[in-house]
mmCIF file of C-alpha atoms and ligand atoms in Angstrom:
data_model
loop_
_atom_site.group_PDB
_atom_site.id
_atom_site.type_symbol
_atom_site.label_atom_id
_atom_site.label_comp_id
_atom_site.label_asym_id
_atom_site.label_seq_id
_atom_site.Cartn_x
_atom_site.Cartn_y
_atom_site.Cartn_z
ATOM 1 C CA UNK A 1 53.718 26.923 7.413
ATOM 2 C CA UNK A 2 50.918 29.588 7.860
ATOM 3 C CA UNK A 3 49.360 28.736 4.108
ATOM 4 C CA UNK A 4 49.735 24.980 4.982
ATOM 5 C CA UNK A 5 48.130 25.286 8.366
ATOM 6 C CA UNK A 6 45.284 27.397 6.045
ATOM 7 C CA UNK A 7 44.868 24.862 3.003
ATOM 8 C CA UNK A 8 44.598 22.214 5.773
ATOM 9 C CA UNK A 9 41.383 23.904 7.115
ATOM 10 C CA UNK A 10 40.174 24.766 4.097
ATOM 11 C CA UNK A 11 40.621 21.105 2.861
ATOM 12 C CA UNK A 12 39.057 20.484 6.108
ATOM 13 C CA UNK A 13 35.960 22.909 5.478
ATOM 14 C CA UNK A 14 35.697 21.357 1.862
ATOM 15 C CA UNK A 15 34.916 18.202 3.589
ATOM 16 C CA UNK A 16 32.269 19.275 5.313
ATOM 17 C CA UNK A 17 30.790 20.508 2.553
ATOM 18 C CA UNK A 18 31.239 17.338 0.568
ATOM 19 C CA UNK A 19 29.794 15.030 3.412
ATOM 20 C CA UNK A 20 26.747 17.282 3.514
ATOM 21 C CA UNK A 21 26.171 17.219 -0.018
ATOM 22 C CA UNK A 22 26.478 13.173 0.088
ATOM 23 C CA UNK A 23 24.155 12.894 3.348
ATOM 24 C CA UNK A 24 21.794 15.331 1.473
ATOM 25 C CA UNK A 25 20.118 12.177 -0.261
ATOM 26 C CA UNK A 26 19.419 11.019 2.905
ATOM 27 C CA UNK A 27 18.769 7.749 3.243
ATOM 28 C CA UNK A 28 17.285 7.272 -0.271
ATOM 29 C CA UNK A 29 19.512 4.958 -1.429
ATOM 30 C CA UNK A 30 19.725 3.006 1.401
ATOM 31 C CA UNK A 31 15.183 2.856 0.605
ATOM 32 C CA UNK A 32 16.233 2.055 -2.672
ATOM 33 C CA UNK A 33 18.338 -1.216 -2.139
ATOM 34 C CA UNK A 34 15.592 -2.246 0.069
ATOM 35 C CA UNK A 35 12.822 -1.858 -2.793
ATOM 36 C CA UNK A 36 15.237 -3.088 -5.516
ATOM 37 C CA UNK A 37 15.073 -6.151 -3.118
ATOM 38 C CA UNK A 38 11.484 -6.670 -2.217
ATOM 39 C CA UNK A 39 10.623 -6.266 -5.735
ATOM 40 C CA UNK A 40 13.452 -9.646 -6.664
ATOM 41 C CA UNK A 41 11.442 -11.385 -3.897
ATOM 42 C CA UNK A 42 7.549 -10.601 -4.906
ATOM 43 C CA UNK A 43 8.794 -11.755 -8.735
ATOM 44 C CA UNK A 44 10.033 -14.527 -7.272
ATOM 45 C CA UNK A 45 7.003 -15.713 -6.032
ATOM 46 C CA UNK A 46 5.025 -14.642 -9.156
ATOM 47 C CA UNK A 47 7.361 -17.049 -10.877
ATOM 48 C CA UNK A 48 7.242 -20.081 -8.618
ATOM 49 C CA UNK A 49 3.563 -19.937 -8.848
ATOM 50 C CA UNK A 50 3.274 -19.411 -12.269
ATOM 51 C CA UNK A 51 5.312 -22.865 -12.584
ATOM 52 C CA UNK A 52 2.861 -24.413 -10.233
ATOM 53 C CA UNK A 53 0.225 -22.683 -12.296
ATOM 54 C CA UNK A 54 1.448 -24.968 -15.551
ATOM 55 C CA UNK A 55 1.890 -27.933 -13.884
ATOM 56 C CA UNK A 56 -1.320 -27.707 -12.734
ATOM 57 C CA UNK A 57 -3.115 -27.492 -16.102
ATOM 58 C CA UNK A 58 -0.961 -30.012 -17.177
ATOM 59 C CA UNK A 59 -1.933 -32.293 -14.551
ATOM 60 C CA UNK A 60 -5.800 -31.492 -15.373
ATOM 61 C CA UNK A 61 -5.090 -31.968 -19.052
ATOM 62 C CA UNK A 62 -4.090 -35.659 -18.538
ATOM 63 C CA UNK A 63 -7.306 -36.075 -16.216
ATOM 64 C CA UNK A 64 -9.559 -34.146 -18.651
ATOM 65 C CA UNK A 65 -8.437 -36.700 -21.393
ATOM 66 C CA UNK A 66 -8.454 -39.926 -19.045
ATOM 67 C CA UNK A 67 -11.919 -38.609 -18.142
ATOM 68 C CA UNK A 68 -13.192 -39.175 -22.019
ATOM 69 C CA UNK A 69 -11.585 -42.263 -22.233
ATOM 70 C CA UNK A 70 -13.387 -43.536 -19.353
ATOM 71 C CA UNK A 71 -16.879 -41.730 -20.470
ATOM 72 C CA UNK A 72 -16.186 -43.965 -24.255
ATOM 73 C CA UNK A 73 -15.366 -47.202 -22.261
ATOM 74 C CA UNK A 74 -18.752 -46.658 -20.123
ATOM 75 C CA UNK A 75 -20.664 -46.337 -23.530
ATOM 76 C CA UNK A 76 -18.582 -49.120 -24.447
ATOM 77 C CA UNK A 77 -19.599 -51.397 -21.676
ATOM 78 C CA UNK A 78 -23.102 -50.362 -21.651
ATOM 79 C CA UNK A 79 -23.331 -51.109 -24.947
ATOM 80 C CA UNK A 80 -22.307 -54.801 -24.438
ATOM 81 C CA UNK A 81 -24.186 -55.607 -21.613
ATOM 82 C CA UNK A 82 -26.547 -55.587 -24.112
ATOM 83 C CA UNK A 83 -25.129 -58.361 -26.119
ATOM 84 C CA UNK A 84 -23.473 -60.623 -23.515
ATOM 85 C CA UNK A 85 -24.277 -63.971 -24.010
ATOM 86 C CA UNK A 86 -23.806 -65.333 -20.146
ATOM 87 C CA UNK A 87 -23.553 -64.743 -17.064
ATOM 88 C CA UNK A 88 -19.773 -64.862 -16.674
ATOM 89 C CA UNK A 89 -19.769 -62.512 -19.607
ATOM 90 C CA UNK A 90 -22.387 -60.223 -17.455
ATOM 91 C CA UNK A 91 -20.721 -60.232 -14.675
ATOM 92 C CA UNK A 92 -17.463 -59.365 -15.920
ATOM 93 C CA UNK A 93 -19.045 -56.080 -17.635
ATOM 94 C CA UNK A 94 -20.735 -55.243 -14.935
ATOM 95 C CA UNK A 95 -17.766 -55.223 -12.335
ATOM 96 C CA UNK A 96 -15.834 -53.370 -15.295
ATOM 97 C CA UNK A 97 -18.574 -50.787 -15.865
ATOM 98 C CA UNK A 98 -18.234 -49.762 -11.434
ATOM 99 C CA UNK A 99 -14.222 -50.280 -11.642
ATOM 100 C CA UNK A 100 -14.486 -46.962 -14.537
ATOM 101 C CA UNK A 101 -17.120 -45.463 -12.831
ATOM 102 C CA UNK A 102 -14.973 -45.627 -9.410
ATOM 103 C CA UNK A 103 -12.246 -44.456 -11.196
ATOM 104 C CA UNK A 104 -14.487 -41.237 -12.916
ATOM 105 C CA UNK A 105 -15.678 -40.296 -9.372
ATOM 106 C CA UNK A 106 -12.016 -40.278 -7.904
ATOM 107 C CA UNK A 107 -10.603 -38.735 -11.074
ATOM 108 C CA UNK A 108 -13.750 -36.005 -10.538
ATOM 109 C CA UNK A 109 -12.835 -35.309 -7.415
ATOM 110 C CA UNK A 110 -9.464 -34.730 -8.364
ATOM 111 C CA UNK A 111 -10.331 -32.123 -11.274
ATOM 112 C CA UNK A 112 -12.339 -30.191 -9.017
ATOM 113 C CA UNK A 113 -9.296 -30.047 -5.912
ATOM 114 C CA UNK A 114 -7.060 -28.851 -9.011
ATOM 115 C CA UNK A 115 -9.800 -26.102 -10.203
ATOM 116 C CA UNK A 116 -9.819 -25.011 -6.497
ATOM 117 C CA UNK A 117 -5.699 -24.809 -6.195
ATOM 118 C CA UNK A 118 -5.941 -23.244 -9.907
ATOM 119 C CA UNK A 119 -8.401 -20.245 -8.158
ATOM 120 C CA UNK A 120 -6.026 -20.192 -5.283
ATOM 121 C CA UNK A 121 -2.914 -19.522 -7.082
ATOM 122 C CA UNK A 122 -4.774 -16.579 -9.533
ATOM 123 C CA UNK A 123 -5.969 -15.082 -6.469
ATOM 124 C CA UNK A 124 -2.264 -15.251 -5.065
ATOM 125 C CA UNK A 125 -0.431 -14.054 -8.213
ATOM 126 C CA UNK A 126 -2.885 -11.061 -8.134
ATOM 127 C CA UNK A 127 -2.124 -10.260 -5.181
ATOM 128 C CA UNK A 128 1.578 -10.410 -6.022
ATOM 129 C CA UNK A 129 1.456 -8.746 -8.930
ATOM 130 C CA UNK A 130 -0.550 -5.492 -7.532
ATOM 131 C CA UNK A 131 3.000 -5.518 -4.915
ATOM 132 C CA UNK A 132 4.647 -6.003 -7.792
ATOM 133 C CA UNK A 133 3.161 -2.902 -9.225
ATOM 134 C CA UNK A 134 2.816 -0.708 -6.477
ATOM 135 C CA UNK A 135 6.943 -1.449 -5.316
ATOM 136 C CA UNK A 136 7.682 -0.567 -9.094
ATOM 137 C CA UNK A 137 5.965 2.753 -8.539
ATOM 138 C CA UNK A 138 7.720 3.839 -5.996
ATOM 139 C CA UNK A 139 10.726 2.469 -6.799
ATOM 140 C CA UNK A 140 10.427 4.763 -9.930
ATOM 141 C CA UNK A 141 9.489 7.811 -7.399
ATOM 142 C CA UNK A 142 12.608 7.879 -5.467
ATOM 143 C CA UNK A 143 14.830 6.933 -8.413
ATOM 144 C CA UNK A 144 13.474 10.208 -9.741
ATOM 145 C CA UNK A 145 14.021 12.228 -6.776
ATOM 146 C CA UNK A 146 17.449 10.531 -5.778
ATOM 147 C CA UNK A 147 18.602 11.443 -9.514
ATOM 148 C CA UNK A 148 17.158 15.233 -9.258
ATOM 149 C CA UNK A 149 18.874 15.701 -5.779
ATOM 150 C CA UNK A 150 22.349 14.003 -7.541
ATOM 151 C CA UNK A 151 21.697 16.679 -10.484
ATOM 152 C CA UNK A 152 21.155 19.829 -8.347
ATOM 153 C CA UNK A 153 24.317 19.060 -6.552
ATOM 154 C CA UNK A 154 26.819 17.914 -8.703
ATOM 155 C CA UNK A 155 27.480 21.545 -9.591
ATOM 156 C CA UNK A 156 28.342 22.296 -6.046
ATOM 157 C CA UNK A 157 29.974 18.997 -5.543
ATOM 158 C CA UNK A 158 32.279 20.114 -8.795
ATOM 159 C CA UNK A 159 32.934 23.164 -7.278
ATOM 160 C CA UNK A 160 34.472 21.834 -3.936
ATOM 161 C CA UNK A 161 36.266 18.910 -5.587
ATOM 162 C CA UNK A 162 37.896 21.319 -7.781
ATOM 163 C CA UNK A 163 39.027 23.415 -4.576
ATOM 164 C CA UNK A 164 39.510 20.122 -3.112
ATOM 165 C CA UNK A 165 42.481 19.259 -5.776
ATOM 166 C CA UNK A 166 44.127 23.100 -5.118
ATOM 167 C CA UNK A 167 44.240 22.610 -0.988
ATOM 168 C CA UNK A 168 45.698 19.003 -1.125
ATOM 169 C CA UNK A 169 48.431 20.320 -3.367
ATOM 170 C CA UNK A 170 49.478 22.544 -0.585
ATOM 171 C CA UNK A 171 49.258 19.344 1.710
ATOM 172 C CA UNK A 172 52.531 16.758 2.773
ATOM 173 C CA UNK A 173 51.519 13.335 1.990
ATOM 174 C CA UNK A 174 52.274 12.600 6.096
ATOM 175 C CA UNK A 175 50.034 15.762 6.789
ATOM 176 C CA UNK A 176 47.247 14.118 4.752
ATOM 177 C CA UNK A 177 47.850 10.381 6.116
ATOM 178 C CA UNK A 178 47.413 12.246 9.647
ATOM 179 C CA UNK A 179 44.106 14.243 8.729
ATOM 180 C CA UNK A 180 42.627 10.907 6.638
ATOM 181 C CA UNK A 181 43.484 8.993 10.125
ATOM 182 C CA UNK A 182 41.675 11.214 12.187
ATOM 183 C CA UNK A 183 38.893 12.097 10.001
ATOM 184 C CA UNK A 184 37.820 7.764 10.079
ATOM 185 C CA UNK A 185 37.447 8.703 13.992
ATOM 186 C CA UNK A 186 36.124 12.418 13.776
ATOM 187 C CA UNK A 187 35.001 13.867 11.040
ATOM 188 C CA UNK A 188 35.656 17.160 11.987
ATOM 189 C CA UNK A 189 39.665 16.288 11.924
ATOM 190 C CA UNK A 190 40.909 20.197 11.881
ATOM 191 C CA UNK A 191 39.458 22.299 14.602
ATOM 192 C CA UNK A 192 39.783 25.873 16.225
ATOM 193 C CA UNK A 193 40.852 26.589 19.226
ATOM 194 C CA UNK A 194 38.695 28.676 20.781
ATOM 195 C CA UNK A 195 39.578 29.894 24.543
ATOM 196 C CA UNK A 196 41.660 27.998 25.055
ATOM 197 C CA UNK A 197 40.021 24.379 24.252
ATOM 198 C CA UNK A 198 40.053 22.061 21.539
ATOM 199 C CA UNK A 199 36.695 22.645 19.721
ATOM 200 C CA UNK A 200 36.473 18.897 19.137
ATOM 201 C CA UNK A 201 36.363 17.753 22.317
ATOM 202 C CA UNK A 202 36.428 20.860 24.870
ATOM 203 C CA UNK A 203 39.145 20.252 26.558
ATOM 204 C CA UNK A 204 42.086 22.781 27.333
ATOM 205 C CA UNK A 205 44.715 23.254 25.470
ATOM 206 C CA UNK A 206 47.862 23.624 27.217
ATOM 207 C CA UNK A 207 49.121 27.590 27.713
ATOM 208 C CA UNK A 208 52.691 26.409 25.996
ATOM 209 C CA UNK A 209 50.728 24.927 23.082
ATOM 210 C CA UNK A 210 49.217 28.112 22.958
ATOM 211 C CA UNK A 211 52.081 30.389 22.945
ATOM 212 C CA UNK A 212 53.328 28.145 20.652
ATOM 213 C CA UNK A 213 50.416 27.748 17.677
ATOM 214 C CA UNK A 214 50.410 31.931 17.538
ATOM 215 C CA UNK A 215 53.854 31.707 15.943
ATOM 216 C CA UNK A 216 52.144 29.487 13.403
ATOM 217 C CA UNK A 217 55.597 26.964 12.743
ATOM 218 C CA UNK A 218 54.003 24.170 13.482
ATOM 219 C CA UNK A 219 51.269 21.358 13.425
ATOM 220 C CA UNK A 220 49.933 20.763 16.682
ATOM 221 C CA UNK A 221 47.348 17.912 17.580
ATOM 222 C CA UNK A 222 44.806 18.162 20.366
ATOM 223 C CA UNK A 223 46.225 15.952 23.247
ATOM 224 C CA UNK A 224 42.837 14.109 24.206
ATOM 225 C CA UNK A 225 41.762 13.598 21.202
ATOM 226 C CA UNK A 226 43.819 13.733 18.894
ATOM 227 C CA UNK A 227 42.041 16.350 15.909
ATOM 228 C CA UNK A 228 44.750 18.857 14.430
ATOM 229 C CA UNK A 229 44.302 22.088 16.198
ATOM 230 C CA UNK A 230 44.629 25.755 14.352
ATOM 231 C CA UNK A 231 44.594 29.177 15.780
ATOM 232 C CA UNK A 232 40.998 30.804 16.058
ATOM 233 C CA UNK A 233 42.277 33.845 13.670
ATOM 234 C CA UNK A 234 44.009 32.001 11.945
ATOM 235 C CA UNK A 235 41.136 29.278 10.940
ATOM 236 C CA UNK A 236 38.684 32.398 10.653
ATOM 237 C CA UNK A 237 40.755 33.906 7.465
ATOM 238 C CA UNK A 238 39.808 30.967 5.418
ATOM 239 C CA UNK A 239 36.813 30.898 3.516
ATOM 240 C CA UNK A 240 35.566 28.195 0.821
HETATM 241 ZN ZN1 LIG B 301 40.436 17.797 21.407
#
């Protein structure tokens, strides 16, 4: 019972370690998903306005060519006011040479609101793109130090999983159901007890208990709150 009480605070220590070595990152990765996700948003954008970029040329395509048309009919119509050979003939010219110039000075007006919406969506996808750019860089920054922090550990991290394996096979599977139970409420599941108390949660443990742990034949579990509970000497032999 003594070398399972031990391997259960090692396993316990081990632990520790491991959590340490995983919080050592911080909260990098947690930066990370955030980036990963700002940067799916801002090319997004870039996207949606490069589709209202084409259909914006398009659209001044069609007027740039209507606008010819129109500019040949005028030359056309001028050209036959010339040769009409009444008035009815004049007049209908005439009303169709201001129905195409109408039609020029509403289809100018257009052009020029599309050139303006055209500048506004460059300016916009610049500004997206230098996001785009400056998320990218350091996205690539903490991706670097993230994967230098994973390398300089994962020797370490070897090293207790290894020991890891060796205490667990000193371990009952209840005995590790127990620790794995407390451990989701404290993480510090196996504790000393130090004058007396629990050094979870500071409370005393009862003189029987006491008399009881030194013979080292048994488990015994804090009764407030619940973390397995080793001898002080006992706990202080083991070393990882
Ligand atoms: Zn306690």
């Amino acid at each position: 019972m003594e070398q399972t009480l031990r391997a259960l605070y090692r396993l316990q220590q081990i632990d520790l370690e491991l959590d340490d070595l995983e919080a050592g990152s911080g909260d990098l990765p947690g930066e990370i998903r955030q980036l990963e996700t700002n940067l799916a948003e801002v090319q997004s954008r870039i996207s949606e306005h490069e589709s209202t970029l084409s259909t914006i040329r398009r659209e001044r395509n069609t007027g740039n060519e209507e606008m010819q048309e129109l500019r040949a009919r005028a030359l056309e119509l001028n050209e036959r006011l010339r040769t009409v050979r009444n008035n009815k003939e004049y007049d209908a010219t005439t009303t169709e040479i201001a129905a195409a110039e109408e039609r020029s000075k509403d289809l100018g007006r257009s052009l020029s609101t599309l050139d303006d919406r055209e500048a506004e969506i460059l300016r916009e996808i610049q500004g997206f793109e230098k996001s785009r750019n400056e998320i990218t860089a350091t996205l690539e920054d903490k991706n670097e130090t993230l994967n230098s922090i994973h390398e300089s550990s994962s020797d370490e991290v070897d090293e207790y999983r290894a020991q890891r394996v060796a205490a667990l096979k000193e371990l009952s599977a209840e005995l590790l159901e127990r620790y794995s139970y407390v451990r989701t409420k404290h993480p510090d599941a196996v504790v000393k007890v130090r004058k007396g108390a629990c050094s979870g949660c500071f409370r005393a443990v009862t003189p029987q208990t006491l008399v009881e742990m030194r013979r080292k034949e048994q488990i015994f579990f804090c009764e407030h709150c619940g973390r397995l509970i080793v001898d002080e000497e006992l706990a202080d032999t083991v070393e990882v």
